[in-house]
Structure formats: C-alpha cells, structure tokens
Short mmCIF file of C-alpha atoms in Angstrom, two decimals:
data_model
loop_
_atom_site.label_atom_id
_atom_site.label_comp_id
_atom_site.label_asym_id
_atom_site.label_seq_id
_atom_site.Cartn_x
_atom_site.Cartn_y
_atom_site.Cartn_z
CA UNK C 228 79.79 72.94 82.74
CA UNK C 229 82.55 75.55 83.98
CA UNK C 230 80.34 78.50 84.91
CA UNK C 231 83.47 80.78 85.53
CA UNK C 232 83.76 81.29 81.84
CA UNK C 233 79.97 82.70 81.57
CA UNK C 234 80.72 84.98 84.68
CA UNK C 235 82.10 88.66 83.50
CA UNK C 236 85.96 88.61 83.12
CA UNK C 237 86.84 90.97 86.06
CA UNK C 238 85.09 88.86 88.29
CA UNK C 239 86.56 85.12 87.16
CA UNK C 240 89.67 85.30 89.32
CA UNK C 241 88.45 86.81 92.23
CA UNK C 242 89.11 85.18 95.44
CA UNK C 243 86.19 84.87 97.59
CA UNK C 244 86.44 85.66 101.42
CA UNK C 245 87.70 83.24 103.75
CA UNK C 246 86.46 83.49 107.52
CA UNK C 247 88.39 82.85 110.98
CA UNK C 248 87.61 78.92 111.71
CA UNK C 249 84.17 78.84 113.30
CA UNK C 250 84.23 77.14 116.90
CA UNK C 251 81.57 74.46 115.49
CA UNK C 252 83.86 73.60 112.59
CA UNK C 253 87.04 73.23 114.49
CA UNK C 254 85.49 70.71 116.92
CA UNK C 255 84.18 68.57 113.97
CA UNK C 256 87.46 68.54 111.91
CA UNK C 257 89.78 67.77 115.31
CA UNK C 258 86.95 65.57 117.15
CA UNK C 259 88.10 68.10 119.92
CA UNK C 260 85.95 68.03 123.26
CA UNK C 261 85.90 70.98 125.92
CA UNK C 262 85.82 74.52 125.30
CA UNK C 263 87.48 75.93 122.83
CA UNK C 264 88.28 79.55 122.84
CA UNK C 265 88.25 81.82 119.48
CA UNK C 266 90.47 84.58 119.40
CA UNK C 267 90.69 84.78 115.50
CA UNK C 268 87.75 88.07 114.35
CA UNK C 269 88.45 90.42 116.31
CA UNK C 270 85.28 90.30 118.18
CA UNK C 271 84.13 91.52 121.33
CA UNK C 272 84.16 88.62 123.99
CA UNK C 273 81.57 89.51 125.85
CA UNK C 274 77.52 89.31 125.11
CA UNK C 275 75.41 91.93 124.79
CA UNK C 276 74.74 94.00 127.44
CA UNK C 277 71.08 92.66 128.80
CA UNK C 278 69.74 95.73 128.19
CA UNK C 279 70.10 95.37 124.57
CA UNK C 280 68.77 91.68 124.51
CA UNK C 281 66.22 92.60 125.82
CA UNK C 282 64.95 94.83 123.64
CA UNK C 283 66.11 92.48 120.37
CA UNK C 284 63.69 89.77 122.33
CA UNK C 285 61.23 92.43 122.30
CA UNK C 286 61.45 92.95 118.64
CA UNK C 287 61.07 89.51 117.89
CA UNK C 288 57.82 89.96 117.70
CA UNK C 289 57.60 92.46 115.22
CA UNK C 290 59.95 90.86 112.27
CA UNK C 291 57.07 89.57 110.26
CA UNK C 292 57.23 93.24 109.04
CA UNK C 293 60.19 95.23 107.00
CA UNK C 294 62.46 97.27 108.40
CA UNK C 295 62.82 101.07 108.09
CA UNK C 296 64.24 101.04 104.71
CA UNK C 297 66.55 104.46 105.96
CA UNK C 298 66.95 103.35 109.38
CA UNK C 299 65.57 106.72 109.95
CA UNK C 300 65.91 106.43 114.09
CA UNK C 301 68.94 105.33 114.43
CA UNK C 302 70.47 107.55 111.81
CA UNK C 303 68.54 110.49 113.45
CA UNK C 304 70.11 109.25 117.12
CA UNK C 305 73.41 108.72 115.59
CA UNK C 306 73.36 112.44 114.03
CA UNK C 307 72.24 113.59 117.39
CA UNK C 308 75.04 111.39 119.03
CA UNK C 309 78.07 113.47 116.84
CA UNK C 310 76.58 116.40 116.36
CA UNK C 311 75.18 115.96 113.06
CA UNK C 312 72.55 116.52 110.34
CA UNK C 313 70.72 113.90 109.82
CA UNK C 314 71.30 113.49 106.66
CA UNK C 315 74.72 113.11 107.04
CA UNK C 316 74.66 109.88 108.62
CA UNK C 317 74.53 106.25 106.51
CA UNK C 318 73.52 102.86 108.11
CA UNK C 319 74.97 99.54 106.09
CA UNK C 320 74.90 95.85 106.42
CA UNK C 321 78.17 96.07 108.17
CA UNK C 322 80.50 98.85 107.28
CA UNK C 323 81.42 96.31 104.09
CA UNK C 324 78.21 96.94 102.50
CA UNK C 325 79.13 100.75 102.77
CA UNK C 326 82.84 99.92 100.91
CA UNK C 327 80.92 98.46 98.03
CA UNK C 328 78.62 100.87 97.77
CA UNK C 329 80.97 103.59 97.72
CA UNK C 330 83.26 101.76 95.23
CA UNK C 331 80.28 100.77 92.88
CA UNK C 332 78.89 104.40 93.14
CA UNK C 333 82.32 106.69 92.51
CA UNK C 334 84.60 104.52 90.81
CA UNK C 335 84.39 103.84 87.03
CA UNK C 336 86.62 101.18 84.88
CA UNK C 337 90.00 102.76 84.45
CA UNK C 338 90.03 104.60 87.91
CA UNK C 339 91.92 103.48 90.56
CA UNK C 340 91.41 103.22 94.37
CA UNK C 341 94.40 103.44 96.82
CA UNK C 342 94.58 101.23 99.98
CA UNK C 343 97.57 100.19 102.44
CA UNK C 344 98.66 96.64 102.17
CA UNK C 345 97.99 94.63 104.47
CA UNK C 346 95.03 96.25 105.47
CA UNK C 347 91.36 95.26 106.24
CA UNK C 348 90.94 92.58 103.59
CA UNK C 349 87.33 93.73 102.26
CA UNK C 350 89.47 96.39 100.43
CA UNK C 351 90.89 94.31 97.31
CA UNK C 352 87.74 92.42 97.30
CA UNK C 353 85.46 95.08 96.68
CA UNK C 354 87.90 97.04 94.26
CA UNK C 355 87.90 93.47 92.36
CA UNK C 356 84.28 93.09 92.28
CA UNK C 357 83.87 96.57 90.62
CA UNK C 358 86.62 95.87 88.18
CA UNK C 359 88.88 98.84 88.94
CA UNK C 360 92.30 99.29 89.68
CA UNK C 361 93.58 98.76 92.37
CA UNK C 362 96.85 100.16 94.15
CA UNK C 363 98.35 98.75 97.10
CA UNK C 364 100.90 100.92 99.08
CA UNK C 365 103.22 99.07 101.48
CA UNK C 366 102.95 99.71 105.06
CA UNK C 367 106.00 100.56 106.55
CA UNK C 368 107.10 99.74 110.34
CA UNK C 369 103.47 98.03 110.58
CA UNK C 370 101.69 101.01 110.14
CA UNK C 371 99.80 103.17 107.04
CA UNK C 372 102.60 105.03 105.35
CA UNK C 373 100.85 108.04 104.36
CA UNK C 374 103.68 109.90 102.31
CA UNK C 375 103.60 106.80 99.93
CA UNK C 376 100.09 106.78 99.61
CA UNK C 377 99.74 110.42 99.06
CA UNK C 378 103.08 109.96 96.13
CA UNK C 379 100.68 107.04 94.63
CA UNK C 380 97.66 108.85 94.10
CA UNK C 381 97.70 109.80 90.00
CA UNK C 382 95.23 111.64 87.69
CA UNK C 383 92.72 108.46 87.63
CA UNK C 384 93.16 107.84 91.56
CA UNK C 385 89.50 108.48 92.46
CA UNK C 386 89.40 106.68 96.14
CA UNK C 387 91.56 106.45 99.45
CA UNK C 388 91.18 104.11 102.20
CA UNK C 389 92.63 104.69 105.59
CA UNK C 390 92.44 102.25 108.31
CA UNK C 391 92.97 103.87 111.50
CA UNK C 392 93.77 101.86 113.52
CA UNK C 393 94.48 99.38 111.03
CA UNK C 394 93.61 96.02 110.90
CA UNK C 395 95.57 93.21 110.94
CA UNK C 396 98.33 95.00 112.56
CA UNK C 397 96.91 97.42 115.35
CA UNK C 398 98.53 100.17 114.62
CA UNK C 399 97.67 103.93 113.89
CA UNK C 400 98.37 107.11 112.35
CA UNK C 401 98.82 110.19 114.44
CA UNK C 402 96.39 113.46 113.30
CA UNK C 403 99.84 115.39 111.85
CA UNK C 404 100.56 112.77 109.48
CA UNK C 405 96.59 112.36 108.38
CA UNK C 406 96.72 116.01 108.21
CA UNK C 407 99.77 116.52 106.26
CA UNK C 408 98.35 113.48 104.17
CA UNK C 409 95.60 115.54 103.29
CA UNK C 410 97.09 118.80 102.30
CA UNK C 411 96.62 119.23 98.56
CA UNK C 412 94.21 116.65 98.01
CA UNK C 413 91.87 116.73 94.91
CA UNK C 414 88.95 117.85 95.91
CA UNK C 415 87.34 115.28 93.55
CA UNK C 416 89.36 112.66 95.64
CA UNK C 417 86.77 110.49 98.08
CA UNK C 418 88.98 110.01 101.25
CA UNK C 419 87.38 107.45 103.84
CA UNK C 420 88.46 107.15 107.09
CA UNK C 421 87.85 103.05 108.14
CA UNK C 422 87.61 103.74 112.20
CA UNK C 423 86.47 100.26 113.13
CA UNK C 424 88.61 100.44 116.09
CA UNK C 425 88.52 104.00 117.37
CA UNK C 426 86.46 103.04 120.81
CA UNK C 427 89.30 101.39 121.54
CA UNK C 428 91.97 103.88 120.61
CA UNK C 429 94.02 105.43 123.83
CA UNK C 430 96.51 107.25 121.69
CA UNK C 431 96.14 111.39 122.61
CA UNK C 432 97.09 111.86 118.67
CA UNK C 433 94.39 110.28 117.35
CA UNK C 434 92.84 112.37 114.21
CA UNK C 435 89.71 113.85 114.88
CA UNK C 436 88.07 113.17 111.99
CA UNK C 437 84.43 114.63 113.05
CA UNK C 438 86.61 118.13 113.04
CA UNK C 439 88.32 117.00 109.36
CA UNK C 440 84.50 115.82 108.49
CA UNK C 441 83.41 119.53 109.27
CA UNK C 442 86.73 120.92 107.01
CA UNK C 443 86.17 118.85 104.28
CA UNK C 444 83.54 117.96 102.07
CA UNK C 445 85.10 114.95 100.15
CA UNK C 446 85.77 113.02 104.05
CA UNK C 447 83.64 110.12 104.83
CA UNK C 448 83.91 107.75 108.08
CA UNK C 449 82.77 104.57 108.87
CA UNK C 450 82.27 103.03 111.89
CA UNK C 451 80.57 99.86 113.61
CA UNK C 452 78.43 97.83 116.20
CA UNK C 453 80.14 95.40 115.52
CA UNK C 454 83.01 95.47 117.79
CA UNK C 455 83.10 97.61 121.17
CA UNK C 456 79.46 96.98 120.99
CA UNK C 457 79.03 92.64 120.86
CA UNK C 458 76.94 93.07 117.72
CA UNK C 459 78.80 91.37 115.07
CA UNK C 460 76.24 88.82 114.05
CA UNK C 461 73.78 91.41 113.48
CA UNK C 462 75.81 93.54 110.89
CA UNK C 463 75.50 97.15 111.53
CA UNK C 464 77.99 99.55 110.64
CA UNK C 465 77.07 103.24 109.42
CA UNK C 466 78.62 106.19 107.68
CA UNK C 467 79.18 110.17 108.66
CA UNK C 468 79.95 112.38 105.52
CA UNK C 469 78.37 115.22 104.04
CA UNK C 470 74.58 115.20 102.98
CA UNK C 471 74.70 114.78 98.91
CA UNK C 472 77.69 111.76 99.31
CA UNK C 473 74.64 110.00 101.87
CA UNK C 474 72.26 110.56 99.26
CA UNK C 475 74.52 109.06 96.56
CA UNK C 476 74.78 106.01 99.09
CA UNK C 477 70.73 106.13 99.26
CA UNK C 478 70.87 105.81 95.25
CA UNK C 479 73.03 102.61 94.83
CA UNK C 480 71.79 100.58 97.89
CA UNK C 481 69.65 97.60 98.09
CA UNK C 482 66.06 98.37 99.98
CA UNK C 483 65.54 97.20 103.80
CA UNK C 484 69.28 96.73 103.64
CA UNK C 485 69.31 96.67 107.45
CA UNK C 486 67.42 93.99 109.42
CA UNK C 487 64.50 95.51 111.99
CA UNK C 488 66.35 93.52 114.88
CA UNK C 489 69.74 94.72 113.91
CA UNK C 490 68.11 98.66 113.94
CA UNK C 491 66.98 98.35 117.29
CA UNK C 492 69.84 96.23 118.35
CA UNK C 493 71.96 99.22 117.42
CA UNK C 494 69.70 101.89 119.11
CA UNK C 495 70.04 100.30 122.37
CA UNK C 496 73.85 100.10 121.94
CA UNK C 497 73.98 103.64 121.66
CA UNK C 498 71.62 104.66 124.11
CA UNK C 499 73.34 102.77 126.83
CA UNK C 500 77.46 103.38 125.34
CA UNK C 501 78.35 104.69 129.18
CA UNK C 502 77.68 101.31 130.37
CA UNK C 503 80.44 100.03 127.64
CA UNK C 504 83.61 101.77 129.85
CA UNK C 505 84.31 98.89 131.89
CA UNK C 506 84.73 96.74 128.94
CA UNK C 507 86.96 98.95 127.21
CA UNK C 508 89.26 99.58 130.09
CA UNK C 509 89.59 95.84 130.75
CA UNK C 510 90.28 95.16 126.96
CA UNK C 511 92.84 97.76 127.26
CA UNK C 512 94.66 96.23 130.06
CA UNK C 513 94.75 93.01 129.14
CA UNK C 514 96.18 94.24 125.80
CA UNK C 515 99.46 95.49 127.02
CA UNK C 516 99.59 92.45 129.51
CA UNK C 517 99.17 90.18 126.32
CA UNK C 518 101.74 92.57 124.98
CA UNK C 519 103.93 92.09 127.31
CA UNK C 520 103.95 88.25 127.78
CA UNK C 521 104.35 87.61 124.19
CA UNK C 522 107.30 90.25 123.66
CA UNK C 523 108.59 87.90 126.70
CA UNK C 524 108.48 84.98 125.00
CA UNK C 525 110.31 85.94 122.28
CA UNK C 526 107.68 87.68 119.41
CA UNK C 527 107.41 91.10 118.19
CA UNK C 528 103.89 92.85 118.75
CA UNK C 529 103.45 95.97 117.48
CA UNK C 530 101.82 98.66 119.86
CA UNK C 531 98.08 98.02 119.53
CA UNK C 532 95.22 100.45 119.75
CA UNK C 533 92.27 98.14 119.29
CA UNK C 534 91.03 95.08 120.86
CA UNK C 535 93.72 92.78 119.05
CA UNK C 536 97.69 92.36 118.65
CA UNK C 537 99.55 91.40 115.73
CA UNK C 538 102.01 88.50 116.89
CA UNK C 539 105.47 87.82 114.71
CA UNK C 540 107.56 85.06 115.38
CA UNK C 541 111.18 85.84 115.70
CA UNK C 542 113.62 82.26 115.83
CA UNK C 543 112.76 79.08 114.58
CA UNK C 544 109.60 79.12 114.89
CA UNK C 545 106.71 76.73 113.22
CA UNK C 546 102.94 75.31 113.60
CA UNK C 547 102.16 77.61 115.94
CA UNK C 548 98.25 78.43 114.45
CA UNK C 549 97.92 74.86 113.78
CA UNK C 550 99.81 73.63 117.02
CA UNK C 551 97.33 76.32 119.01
CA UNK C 552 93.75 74.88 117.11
CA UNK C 553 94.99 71.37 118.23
CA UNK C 554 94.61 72.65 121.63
CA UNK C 555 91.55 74.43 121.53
CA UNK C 556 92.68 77.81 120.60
CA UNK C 557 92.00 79.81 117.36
CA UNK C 558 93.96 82.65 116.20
CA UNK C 559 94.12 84.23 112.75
CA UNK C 560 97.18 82.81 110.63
CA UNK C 561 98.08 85.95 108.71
CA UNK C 562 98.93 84.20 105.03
CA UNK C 563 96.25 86.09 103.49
CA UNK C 564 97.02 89.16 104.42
CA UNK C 565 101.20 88.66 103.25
CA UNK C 566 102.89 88.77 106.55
CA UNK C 567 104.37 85.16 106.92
CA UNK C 568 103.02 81.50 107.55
CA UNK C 569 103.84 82.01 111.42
CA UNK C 570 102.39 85.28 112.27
CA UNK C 571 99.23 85.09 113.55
CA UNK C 572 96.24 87.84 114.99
CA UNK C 573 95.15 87.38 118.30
CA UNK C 574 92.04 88.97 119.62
CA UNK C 575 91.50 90.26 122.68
CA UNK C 576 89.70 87.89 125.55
CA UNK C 577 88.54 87.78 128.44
CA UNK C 578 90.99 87.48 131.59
CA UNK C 579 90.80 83.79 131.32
CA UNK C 580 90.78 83.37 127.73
CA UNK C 581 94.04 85.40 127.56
CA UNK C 582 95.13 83.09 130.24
CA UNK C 583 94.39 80.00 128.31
CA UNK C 584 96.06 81.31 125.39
CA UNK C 585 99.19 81.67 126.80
CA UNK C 586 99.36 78.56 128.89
CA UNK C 587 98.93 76.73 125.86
CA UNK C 588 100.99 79.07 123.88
CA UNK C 589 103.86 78.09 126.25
CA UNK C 590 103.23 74.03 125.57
CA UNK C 591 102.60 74.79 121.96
CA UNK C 592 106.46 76.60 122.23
#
C-alpha cells in the first residue's frame, strides 16, 4: 500500500533531510581502512572541553529522571549571560526545533515566510511541513541580499529569516544593511536573526542584534551549542526575544523537549566560554590559510566568518567530492543547496586535518 496518498497533501512531496556522509558509513560503502577525516557539518573538531564531560558523566547518573521541562537554569544563566529577563530566553532541541515551532505557531495557510536561497536548509523544510508559502530571495555575490528581501515581503509575508553569517556560503551582512533592512518593517512581521555562527564572526560590522533585540519587539535570535561549543550530538540551541513571543514558544512545544544531559551539558559550556578563545582563534587562522591555499589552486572562496568556507571550482573541473571520499576525506557537495555539482563546503579542522585535505586535494586535482 502507497502510504503517501493517506499522508496530508502539503506534506506528500516533501523532501526529507539528507545528512553529511557519516564516517561509519563511508568506510562500509568504500571498504576504506585508516582514518578518515569529516569536514562535511560544520562541526567543531575538537571534543568537549573535560570540564564539561565531566559533568555529563556526572549526570549519567541521574537520567532515569525527566528533565526540567523549561530548562529553567540554563535559561536563567543564559538571561544572566546577555543581560536578560528570564523570560526572554527559549531552549530547543537544536535551534531547528525553535524554526518549527515558530513557523507552526505564527504562520497560517496562505501566509508566506521569506528566506535567502541558498541558505541553512532547515528553512524550506519547515515552511513545507507547515504548508505555507514559501519565498526564496536570491543571494547575490554569495551573500543575503537584503534590499530584495525587504522588496519581497507582501501583505501575507508573516516571517523573515536571516542567516548571519549564512550557511552554506560564509558570508555576512554588515549592521547598516540589517538596519536599513529593517526600517519600515510591519510591526506584525516576526524577523529572526539565525546567528549560528556569530562566535566565530571577526567582522567589526557585525549587527548587534542584543541592541536591535532591545529596539524591537518583533526580533528574535537563535543561537547554539552546537558549534563553537563541541555539542552537536546533544542538540541544544536556544532563543532571545521578548517575553510573550517565549511564552508563545512555551505553548506549541513538546514537554521535556530538552534532554537532562544536554541541559547540563550546555550549562557547563557557558560557565567555562573563556576557556573556548584558543579554539576560536585557531579556527580563525586556519580559515584564511585554507582560504588562501584553495584561492591558490585555482577556486573561488568567498570571505568566511564562521568555522567553514564555501569552495567553487573555476576550469574544468570534476569528481572532486567523490574523488576526495575515495581518499578518506568528506566534504559537503553543495547540489542541494543549488550551487553546482562541483562546489563543495569544507569545514574547518584541525591543523592536520586541513593539512590532509589539501594534500589530497592536490592528488585528487
């Protein structure tokens, strides 16, 4: 029996999510022995810092019992953190749990929800799932145009994302343009600010969207443990926006939505950010070396601010993802996201990762 055709119609042609290649899976598929080296999600290279394993092995002990259904700690240390109310600040099952939510709460059949393209590609799924329109804006130059954006919003626009920096291609929008962007904006208009990335960011023209959060009622932010912090298995990401848009997040969400370990994983994170520097500055150093190699060897990589680089081929180019995972090396082929069999993301490693990469790289070309 074809279940599609009981499932409701919005939801029939909807693509499910397809992953980076997991290590495990590559090395069964290519019977491929030694390391291999992922440098496909974007994620942080490095473990945990001890002091946060530790206290997840300490909390082992206790998961026989549900979580804080409101994460009320670490939304109370995150307010404290920012400079907050409390009850300002959100905690999701990774900052896609707070998309949906927001989508499923706000956005009703026949309204529409504006989003670059490409951009982070939970955005058309979870406008799909809710059945709503959807309207992709172009980015232009690799980055978020925000004049189109703003000239696509319409009467029944009731939803913006901005991904700053943006992912797949690492780029950013400076605080005039967000600003200017913002001028004139229903006030009945959600505008949410996807900072995945902003640990990273060295830019001085960053928006400071904490100051537009204060200005602006109808501003929400998300960002995540997921990256600067190692804790992408543990899905944490969380929310700032005014009080009554957190309790309209409170409304639609699914109880103990956050696991115990995850909580605690995150409150040790936080606590302990300072010790995070090193990390960053290395990630940012090897970015612009990666940068520069690659620009060397004939691809265009647009400037990054995150802990990745967008990598076009220029020439006759071909194979190169599927050339690299024959080698031991994943990177993120960028079909999905529309920018050309060839192109491919490339996270961040460690020094010898990144040295790896392009040793191969060069055999591979």
């Amino acid at each position: 029996m074809d279940f599609t055709a009981l499932m409701q119609p919005h939801l029939r042609n909807v693509k499910p999510y397809i992953p980076g290649k997991p290590v495990e899976e590559l090395r069964r598929e290519r019977n491929l022995e030694g390391e291999i080296i992922k440098l496909a999600s974007n994620e942080n290279p490095y473990p945990p810092l001890d002091i946060i394993q530790q206290a997840i092995i300490q909390e082992l002990n206790a998961v026989n019992r549900y979580p804080n259904s409101g994460c009320h700690y670490l939304t109370t240390e995150l307010a404290e953190y920012y400079g907050l109310r409390q009850n300002q600040v959100f905690v999701g099952n990774g900052s896609n749990e707070i998309l949906d939510l927001l989508v499923r709460a706000f956005v009703n059949p026949g309204e529409e929800v504006v989003y670059p393209f490409p951009s982070f590609i939970a955005y058309p799924l979870v406008v799909q799932l809710a059945g709503v329109k959807e309207v992709k804006v172009p980015l232009k130059n690799y980055c978020l145009d925000l004049q189109a954006m703003r000239e696509a919003i319409t009467q029944n626009t009731k939803m913006v994302f901005i991904c700053n920096p943006n992912n797949p291609t690492a780029t950013y929008v400076p605080e005039k343009d967000v600003e200017l962007f913002l001028e004139g904006i229903r006030k009945d208009i959600i505008v949410v600010f996807d900072e995945a990335y902003y640990e990273y960011v060295t830019a001085p023209d960053y928006p400071d969207s904490i100051r537009i959060l204060r200005e602006r009622d109808n501003i929400i932010i998300l960002r995540t443990f997921s990256k600067v912090f190692s804790l992408s298995g543990l899905r944490v990401g969380y929310s700032l926006s005014h009080e009554n848009l957190v309790t309209c997040l409170h409304m639609v969400r699914q109880p103990f939505n956050v696991n115990r370990v995850a909580q605690i994983a995150a409150r040790a994170a936080l606590a302990n950010i300072d010790q995070l520097r090193d990390r960053i500055d290395e990630n940012n150093r090897e970015r612009e070396t990666l940068t520069a190699k690659l620009r060397d060897l004939g691809f265009v990589v647009p400037p990054s601010q995150t802990n990745f680089l967008l990598v076009l081929p220029r020439g006759n180019k071909k194979n190169i993802v599927h050339n690299l995972m024959d080698l031991g090396i994943i990177v993120r082929g960028m079909s999905p996201f529309g920018l050309g069999e060839e192109s491919f993301r490339l996270s961040v490693g460690t020094p010898e990762e990144n040295r790896v990469f392009l040793d191969k790289l060069k055999s591979v070309l």
